[in-house]
Short mmCIF file of C-alpha atoms in Angstrom, two decimals:
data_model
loop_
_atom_site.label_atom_id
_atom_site.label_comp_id
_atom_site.label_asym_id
_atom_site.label_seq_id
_atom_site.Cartn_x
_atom_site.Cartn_y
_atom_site.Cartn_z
CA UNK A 262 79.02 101.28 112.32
CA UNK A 263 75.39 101.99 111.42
CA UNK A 264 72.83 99.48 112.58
CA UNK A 265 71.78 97.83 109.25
CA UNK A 266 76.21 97.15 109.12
CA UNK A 267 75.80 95.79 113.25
CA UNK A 268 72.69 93.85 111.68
CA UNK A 269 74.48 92.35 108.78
CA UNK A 270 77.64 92.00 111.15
CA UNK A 271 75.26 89.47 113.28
CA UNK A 272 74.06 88.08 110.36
CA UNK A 273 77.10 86.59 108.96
CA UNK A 274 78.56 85.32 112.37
CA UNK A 275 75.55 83.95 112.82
CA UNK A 276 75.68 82.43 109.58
CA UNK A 277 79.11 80.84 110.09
CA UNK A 278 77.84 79.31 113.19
CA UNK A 279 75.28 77.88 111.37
CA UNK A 280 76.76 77.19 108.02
CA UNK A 281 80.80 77.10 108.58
CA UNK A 282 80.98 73.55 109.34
CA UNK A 283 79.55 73.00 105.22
CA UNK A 284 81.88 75.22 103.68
CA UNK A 285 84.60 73.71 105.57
CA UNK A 286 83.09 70.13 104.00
CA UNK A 287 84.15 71.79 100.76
CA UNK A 288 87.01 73.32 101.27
CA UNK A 289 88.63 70.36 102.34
CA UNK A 290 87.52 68.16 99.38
CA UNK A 291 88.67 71.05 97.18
CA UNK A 292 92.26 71.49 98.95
CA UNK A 293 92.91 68.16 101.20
CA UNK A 294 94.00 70.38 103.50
CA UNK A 295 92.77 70.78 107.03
CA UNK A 296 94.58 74.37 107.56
CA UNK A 297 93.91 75.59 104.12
CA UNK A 298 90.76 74.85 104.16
CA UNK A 299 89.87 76.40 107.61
CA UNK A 300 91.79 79.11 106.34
CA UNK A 301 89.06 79.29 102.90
CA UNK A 302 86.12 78.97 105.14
CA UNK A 303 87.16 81.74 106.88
CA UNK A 304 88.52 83.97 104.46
CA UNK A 305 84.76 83.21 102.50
CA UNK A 306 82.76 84.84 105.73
CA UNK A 307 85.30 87.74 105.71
CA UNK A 308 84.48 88.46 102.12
CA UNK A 309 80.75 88.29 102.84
CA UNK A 310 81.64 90.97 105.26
CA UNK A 311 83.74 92.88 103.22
CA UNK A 312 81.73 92.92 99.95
CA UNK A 313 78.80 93.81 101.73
CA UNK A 314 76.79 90.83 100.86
CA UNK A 315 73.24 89.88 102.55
CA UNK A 316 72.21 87.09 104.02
CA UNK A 317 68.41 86.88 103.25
CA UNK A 318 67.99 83.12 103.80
CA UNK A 319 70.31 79.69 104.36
CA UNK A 320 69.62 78.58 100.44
CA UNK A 321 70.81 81.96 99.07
CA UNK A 322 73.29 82.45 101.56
CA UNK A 323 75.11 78.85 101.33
CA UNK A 324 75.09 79.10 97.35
CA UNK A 325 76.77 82.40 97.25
CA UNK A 326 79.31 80.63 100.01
CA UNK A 327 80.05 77.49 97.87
CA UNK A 328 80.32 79.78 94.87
CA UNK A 329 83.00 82.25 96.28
CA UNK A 330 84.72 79.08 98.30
CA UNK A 331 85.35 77.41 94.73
CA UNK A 332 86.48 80.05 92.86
CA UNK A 333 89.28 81.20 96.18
CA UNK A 334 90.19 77.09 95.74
CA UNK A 335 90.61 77.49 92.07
CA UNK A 336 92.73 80.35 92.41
CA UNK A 337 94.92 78.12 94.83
CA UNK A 338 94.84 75.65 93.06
CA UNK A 339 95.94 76.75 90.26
CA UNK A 340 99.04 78.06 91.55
CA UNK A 341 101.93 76.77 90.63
CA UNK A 342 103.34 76.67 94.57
CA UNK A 343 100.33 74.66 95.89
CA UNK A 344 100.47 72.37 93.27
CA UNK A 345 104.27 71.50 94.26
CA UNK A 346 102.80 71.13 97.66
CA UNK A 347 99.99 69.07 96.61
CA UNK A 348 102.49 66.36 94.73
CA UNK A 349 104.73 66.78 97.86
CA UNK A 350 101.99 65.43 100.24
CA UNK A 351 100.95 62.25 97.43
CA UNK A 352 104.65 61.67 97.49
CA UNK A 353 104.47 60.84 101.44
CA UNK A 354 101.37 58.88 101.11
CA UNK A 355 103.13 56.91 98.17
CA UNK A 356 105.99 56.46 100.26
CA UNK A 357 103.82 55.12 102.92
CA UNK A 358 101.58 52.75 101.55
CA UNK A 359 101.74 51.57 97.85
CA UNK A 360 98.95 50.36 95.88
CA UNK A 361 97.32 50.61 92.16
CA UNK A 362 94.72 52.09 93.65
CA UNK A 363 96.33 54.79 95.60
CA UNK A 364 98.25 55.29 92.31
CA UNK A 365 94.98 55.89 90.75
CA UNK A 366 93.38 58.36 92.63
CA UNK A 367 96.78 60.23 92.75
CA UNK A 368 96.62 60.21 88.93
CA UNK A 369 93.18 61.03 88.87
CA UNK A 370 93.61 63.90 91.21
CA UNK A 371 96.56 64.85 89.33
CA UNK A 372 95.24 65.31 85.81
CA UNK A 373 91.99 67.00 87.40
CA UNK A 374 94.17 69.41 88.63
CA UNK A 375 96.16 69.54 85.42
CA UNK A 376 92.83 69.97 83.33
CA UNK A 377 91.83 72.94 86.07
CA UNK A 378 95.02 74.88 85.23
CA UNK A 379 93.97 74.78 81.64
CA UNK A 380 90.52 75.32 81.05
CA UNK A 381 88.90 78.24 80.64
CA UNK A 382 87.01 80.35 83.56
CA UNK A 383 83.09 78.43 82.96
CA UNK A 384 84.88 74.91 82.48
CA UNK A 385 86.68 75.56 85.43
CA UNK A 386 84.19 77.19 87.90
CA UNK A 387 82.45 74.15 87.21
CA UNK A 388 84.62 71.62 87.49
CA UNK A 389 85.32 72.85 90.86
CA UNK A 390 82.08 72.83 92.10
CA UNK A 391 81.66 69.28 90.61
CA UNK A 392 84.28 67.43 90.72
CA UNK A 393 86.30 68.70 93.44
CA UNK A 394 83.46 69.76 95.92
CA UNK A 395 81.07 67.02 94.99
CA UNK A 396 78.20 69.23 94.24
CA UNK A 397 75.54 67.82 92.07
CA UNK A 398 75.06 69.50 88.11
CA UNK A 399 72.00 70.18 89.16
CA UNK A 400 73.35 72.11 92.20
CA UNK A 401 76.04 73.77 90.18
CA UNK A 402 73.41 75.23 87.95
CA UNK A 403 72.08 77.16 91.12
CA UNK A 404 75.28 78.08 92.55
CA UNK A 405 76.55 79.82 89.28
CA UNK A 406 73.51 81.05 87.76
CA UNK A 407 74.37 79.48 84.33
CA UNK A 408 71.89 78.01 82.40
CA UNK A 409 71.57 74.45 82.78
CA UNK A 410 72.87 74.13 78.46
CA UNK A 411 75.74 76.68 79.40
CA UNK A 412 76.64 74.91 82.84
CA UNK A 413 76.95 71.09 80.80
CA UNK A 414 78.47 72.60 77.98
CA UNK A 415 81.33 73.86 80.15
CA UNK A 416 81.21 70.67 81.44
CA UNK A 417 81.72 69.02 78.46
CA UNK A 418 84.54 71.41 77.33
CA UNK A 419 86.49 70.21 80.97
CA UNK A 420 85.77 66.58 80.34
CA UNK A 421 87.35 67.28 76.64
CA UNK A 422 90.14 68.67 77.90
CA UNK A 423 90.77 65.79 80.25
CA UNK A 424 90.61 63.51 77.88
CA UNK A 425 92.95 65.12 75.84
CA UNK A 426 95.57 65.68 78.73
CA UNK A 427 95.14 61.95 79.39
CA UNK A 428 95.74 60.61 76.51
CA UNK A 429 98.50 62.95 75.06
CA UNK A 430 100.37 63.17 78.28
CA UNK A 431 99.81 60.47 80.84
CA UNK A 432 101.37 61.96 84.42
CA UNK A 433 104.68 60.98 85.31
CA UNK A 434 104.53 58.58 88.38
CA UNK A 435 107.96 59.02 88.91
CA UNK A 436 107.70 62.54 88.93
CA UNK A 437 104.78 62.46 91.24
CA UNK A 438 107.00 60.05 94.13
CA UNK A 439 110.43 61.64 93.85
CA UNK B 192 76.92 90.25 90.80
CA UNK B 193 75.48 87.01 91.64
CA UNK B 194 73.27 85.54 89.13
CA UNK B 195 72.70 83.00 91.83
CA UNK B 196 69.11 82.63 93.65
CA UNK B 197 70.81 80.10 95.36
CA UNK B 198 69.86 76.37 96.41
CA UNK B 199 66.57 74.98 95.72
CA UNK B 200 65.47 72.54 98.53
CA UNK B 201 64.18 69.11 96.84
CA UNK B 202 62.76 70.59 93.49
CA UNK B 203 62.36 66.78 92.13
CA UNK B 204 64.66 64.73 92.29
CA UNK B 205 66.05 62.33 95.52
CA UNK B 206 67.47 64.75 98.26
CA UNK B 207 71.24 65.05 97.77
CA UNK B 208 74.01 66.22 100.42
CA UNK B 209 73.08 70.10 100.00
CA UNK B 210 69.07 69.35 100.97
CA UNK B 211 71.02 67.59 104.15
CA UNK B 212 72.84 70.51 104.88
CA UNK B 213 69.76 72.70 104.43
CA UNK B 214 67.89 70.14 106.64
CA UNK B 215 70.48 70.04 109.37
CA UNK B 216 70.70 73.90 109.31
CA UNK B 217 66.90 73.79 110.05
CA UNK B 218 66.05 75.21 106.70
CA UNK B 219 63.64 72.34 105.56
CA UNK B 220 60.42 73.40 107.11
CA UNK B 221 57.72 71.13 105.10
CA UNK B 222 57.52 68.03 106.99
CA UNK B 223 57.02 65.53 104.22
CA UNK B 224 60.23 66.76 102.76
CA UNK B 225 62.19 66.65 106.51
CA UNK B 226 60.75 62.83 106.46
CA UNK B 227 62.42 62.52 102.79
CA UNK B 228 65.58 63.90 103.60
CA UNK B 229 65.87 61.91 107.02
CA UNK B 230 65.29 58.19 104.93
CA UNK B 231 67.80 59.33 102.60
CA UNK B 232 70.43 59.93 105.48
CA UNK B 233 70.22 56.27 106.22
CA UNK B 234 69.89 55.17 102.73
CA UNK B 235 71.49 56.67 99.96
CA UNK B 236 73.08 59.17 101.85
CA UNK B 237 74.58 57.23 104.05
CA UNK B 238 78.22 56.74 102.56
CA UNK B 239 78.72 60.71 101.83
CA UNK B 240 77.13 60.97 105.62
CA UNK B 241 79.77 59.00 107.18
CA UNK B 242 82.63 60.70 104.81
CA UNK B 243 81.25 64.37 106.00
CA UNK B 244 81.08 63.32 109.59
CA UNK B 245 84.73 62.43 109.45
CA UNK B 246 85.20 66.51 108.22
CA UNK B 247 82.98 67.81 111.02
CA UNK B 248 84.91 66.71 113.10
CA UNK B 249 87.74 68.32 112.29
CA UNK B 250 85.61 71.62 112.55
CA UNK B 251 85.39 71.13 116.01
CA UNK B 252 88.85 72.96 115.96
CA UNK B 253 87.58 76.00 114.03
CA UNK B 254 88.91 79.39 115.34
CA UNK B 255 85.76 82.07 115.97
CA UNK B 256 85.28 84.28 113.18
CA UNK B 257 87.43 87.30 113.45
CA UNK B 258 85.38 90.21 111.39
CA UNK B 259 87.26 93.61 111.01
CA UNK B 260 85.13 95.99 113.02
CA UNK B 261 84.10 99.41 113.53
CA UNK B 262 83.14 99.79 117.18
CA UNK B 263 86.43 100.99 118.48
CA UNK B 264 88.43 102.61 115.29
CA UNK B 265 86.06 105.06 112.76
CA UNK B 266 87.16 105.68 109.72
CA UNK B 267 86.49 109.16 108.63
CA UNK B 268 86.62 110.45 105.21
CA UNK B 269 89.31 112.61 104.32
CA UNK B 270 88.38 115.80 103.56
CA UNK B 271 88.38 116.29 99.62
CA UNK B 272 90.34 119.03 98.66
CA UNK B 273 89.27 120.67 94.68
CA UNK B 274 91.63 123.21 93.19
CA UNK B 275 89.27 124.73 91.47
CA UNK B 276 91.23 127.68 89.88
CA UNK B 277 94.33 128.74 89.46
CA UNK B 278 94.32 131.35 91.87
CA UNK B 279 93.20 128.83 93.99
CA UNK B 280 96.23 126.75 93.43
CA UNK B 281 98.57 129.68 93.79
CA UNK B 282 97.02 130.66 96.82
CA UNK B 283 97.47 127.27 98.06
CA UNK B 284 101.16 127.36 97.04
CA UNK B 285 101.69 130.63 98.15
CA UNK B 286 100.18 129.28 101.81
CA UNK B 287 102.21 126.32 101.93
CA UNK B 288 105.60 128.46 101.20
CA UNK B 289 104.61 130.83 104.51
CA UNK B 290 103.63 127.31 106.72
CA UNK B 291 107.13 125.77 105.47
CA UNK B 292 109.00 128.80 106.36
CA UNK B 293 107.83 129.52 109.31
CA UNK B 294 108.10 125.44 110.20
CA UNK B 295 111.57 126.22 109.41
CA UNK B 296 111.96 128.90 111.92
CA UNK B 297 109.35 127.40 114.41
CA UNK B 298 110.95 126.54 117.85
CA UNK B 299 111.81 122.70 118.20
CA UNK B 300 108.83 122.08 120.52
CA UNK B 301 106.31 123.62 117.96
CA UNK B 302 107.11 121.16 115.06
CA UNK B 303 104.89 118.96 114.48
CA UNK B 304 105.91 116.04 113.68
CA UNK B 305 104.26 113.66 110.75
CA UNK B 306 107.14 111.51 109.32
CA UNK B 307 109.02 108.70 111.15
CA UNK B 308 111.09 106.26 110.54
CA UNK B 309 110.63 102.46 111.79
CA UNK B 310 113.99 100.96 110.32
CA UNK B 311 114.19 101.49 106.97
CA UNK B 312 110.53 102.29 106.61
CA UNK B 313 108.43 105.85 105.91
CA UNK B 314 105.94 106.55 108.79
CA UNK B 315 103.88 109.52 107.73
CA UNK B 316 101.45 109.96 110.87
CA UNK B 317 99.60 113.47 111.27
CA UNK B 318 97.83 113.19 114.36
CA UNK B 319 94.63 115.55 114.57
CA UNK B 320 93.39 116.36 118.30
CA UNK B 321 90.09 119.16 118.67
CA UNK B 322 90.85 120.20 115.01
CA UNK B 323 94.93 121.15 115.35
CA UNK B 324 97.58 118.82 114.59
CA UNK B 325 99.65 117.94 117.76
CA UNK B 326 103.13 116.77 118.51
CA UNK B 327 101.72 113.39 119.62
CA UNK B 328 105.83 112.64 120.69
CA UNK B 329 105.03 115.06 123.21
CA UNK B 330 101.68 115.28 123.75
CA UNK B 331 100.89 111.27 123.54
CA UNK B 332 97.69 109.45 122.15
CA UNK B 333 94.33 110.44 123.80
CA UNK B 334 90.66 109.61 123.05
CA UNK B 335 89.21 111.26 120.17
CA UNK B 336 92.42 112.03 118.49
CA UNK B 337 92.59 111.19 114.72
CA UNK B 338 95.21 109.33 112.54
CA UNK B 339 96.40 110.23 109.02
CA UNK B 340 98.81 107.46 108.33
CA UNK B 341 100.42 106.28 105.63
CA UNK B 342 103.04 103.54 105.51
CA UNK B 343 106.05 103.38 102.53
CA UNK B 344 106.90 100.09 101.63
CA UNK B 345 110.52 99.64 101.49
CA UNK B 346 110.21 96.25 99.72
CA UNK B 347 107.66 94.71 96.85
CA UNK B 348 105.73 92.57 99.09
CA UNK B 349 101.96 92.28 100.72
CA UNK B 350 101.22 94.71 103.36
CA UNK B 351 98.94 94.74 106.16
CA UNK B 352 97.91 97.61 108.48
CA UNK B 353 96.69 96.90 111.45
CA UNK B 354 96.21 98.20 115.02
CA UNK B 355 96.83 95.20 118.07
CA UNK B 356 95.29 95.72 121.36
CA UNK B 357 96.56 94.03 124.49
CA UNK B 358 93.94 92.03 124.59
CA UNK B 359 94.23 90.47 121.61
CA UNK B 360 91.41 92.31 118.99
CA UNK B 361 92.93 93.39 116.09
CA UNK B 362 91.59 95.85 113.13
CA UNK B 363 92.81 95.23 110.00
CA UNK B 364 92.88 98.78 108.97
CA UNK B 365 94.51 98.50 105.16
CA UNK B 366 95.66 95.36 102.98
CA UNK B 367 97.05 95.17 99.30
CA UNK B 368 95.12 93.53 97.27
CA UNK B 369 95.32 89.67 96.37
CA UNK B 370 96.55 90.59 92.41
CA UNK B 371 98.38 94.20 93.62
CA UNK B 372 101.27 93.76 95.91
CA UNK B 373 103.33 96.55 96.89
CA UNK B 374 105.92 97.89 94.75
CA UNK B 375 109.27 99.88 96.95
CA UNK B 376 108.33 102.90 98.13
CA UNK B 377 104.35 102.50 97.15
CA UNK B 378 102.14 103.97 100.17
CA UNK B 379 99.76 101.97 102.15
CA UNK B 380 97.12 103.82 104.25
CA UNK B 381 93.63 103.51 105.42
CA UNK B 382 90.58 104.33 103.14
CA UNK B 383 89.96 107.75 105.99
CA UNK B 384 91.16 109.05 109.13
CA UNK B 385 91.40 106.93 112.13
CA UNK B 386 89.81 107.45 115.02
CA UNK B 387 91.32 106.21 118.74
CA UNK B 388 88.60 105.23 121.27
CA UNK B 389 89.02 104.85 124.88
CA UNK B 390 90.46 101.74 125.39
CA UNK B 391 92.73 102.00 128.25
CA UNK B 392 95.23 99.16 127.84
CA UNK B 393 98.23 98.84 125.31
CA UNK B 394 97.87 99.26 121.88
CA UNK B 395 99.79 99.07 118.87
CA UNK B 396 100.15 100.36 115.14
CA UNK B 397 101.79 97.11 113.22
CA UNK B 398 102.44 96.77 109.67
CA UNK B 399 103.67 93.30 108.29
CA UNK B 400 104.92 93.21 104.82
CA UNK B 401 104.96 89.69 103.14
CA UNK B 402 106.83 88.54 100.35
CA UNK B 403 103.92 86.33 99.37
CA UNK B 404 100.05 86.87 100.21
CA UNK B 405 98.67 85.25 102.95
CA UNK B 406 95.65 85.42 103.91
CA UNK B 407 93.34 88.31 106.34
CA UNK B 408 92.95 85.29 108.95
CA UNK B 409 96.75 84.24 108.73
CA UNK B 410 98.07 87.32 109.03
CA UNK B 411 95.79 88.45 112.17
CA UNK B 412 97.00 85.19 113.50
CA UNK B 413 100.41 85.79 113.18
CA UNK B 414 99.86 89.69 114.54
CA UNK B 415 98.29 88.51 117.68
CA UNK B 416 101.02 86.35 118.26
CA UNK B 417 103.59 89.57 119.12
CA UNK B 418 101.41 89.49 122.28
CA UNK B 419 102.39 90.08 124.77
CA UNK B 420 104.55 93.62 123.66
CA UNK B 421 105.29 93.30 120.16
CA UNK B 422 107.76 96.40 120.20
CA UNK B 423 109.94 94.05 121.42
CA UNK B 424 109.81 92.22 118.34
CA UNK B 425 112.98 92.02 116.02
CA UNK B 426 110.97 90.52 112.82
CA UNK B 427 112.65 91.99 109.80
CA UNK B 428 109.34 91.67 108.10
CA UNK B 429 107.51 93.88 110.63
CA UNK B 430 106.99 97.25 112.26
CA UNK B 431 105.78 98.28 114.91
CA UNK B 432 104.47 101.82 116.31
CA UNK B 433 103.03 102.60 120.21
CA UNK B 434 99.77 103.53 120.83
CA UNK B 435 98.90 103.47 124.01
CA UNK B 436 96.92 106.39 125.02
CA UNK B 437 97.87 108.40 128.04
#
């Protein structure tokens, strides 16, 4: 290990110290999962690590973290096991306490996710970054790099494709609960 | 690369959640904007303030960060071998026929041995001590030796390579990639040659093959917890090699 790699090594676990705990904020609105999310956070770090990526200040540092941390929840997202897992864990929270408006996040949630699995690689690094981790458009524009045109008009193409999705195919409640 | 310059504390607009990250994190120097960012934590921020808390708490739990490290195992590049001519092929060939023939006729306690097998799995390990390799069945581990290894899958799956100390470090030494699991009979091996340090307590080679990824902080989870002798485990899904130094 040469000492710029010990340097960089104190760096980044300095840096989770630091910035974990807000990573971990995003993970878990991404993945509404406590161990899945840990599991992100940490996996994000590693990468820093392994990629051999910098730390030169917090603002640099915790946009390249969001960045990587929404494109590793995409990924999990979109697969087709953790989205059986997903409806699985609605289904015990329907079971446990009915109302419209449960029903209407889960539906919400639902074609989100649905919209995710189809849109293309821009519309869906941003949706992530908006709509799942709550980041601001204006924040989104940092994280990615994209123009601010580029970053809305992938919005835009996302928010089309909801649309569509929810008004072709409304999701199957039934489905969701059994 | 990353296009990114990354977050822009308060460029004009009301702070938002990041700026009260940035503040927390002790990032926000100018005082004016600390004053800003500290109304809007009781004002507008409030609601997502109370939301996050609820998260952080659930960080309390976090487990360290567990970064793969070099300070006890170098990795060494292999030497790169060029044929650069025919006769330099032949000559190769014609070097490897006299070393196999005379492996064949060696005495049993001159073989050197490089491939094992851990159940239904390849082994190749060529241990390397001051420049010879050694019969480490005989010989044992020591300082300063140095590992060629290479594992075989016997199944598709994800592999892992990893040495386990006693007391718990691990070093992931090889993975399969996220998009490229292992197909039967694919190899698995470090990016160089391994290098054992001193460390005087137990230590172990493992491989884990999964039949779905998992992952690097799972799987060192689930490695440390063979602990306390994970020869003893029985886990069809993993392998496990001594070692220990003498």
């Amino acid at each position: 290990m040469t000492q710029s790699d010990a340097a960089r090594r104190q760096a980044i676990e300095g840096l989770y110290r630091d910035a974990g705990q807000f990573v971990f904020r995003r993970c878990l609105r991404m993945l509404r999962n406590n161990e899945e999310a840990m599991d992100v956070t940490q996996w994000c770090f590693v990468r820093a690590w392994e990629s051999g990526f910098e730390p030169r200040s917090l603002e640099q540092s915790l946009a390249w973290l969001y960045r990587t941390a929404g494109r590793r929840c995409l990924t999990l997202l979109r697969d087709e096991g953790n989205r059986r897992r997903i409806r699985r864990e609605h289904a015990t929270e329907l079971r446990r306490g009915w109302s419209p408006s449960h029903e209407g996040r889960v539906i919400e949630r639902e074609l989100l996710l649905r919209a995710l699995q189809n849109a293309d690689e821009a519309a869906a690094e941003v949706a992530m970054l908006h709509y799942f981790q709550g980041l601001s458009m204006k924040r989104v524009v940092e994280v990615t790099g994209m123009s601010t045109a580029t970053a809305y008009r992938a919005k835009s193409r996302y928010s089309e494709l909801l649309r569509r999705i929810a008004s072709s195919e409304p999701p199957d409640m039934r489905a969701i609960r059994s | 690369m990353n296009r990114s310059k990354g977050f822009v504390p308060l460029s004009s607009d009301a702070p938002d959640e990041v700026d009260a990250e940035l503040y927390r994190a002790g990032a926000i120097k100018d005082d004016a904007d600390r004053r800003r960012i500290n109304q809007a934590l009781s004002g507008p921020l409030a609601k997502s303030e109370a939301e996050l808390s609820d998260i952080d708490k659930l960080w309390a739990d976090a487990p360290p960060l567990q970064l793969q490290s070099g300070k006890v195992l170098r990795l060494h590049k292999r030497p790169e071998y060029r044929l650069r001519s025919l006769i330099t092929l032949t000559a190769a060939a014609a070097a490897l026929a006299a070393f196999l023939g005379a492996w064949m006729y060696a005495a049993p306690q001159q073989q050197t041995p490089s491939i094992r097998s851990m159940g239904q799995m390849a082994v190749d390990l060529v241990v390397e001590r001051e420049g010879k390799n050694i019969n480490f069945t005989e010989a044992g581990f020591k300082e300063g030796d140095r590992l060629s290894i290479n594992i075989t899958a016997p199944r598709p799956g994800y592999g892992t390579l990893a040495t386990l100390q006693e007391d718990g470090q691990i070093f992931i030494l090889a993975r399969s990639d996220e998009h490229r699991p292992l197909y039967t009979d694919q190899g698995l091996s470090p990016s160089g040659l391994v290098e054992l340090d001193g460390y005087s307590g137990r230590e172990w080679l493992i491989f884990v093959l999964d039949p779905e990824y998992s992952s690097a902080g799972d799987v060192e989870y689930r490695i440390r917890s063979y602990l306390p002798d994970p020869s003893t485990s029985r886990r069809p899904d993993v392998w496990v090699f001594d070692l220990s130094r003498r």
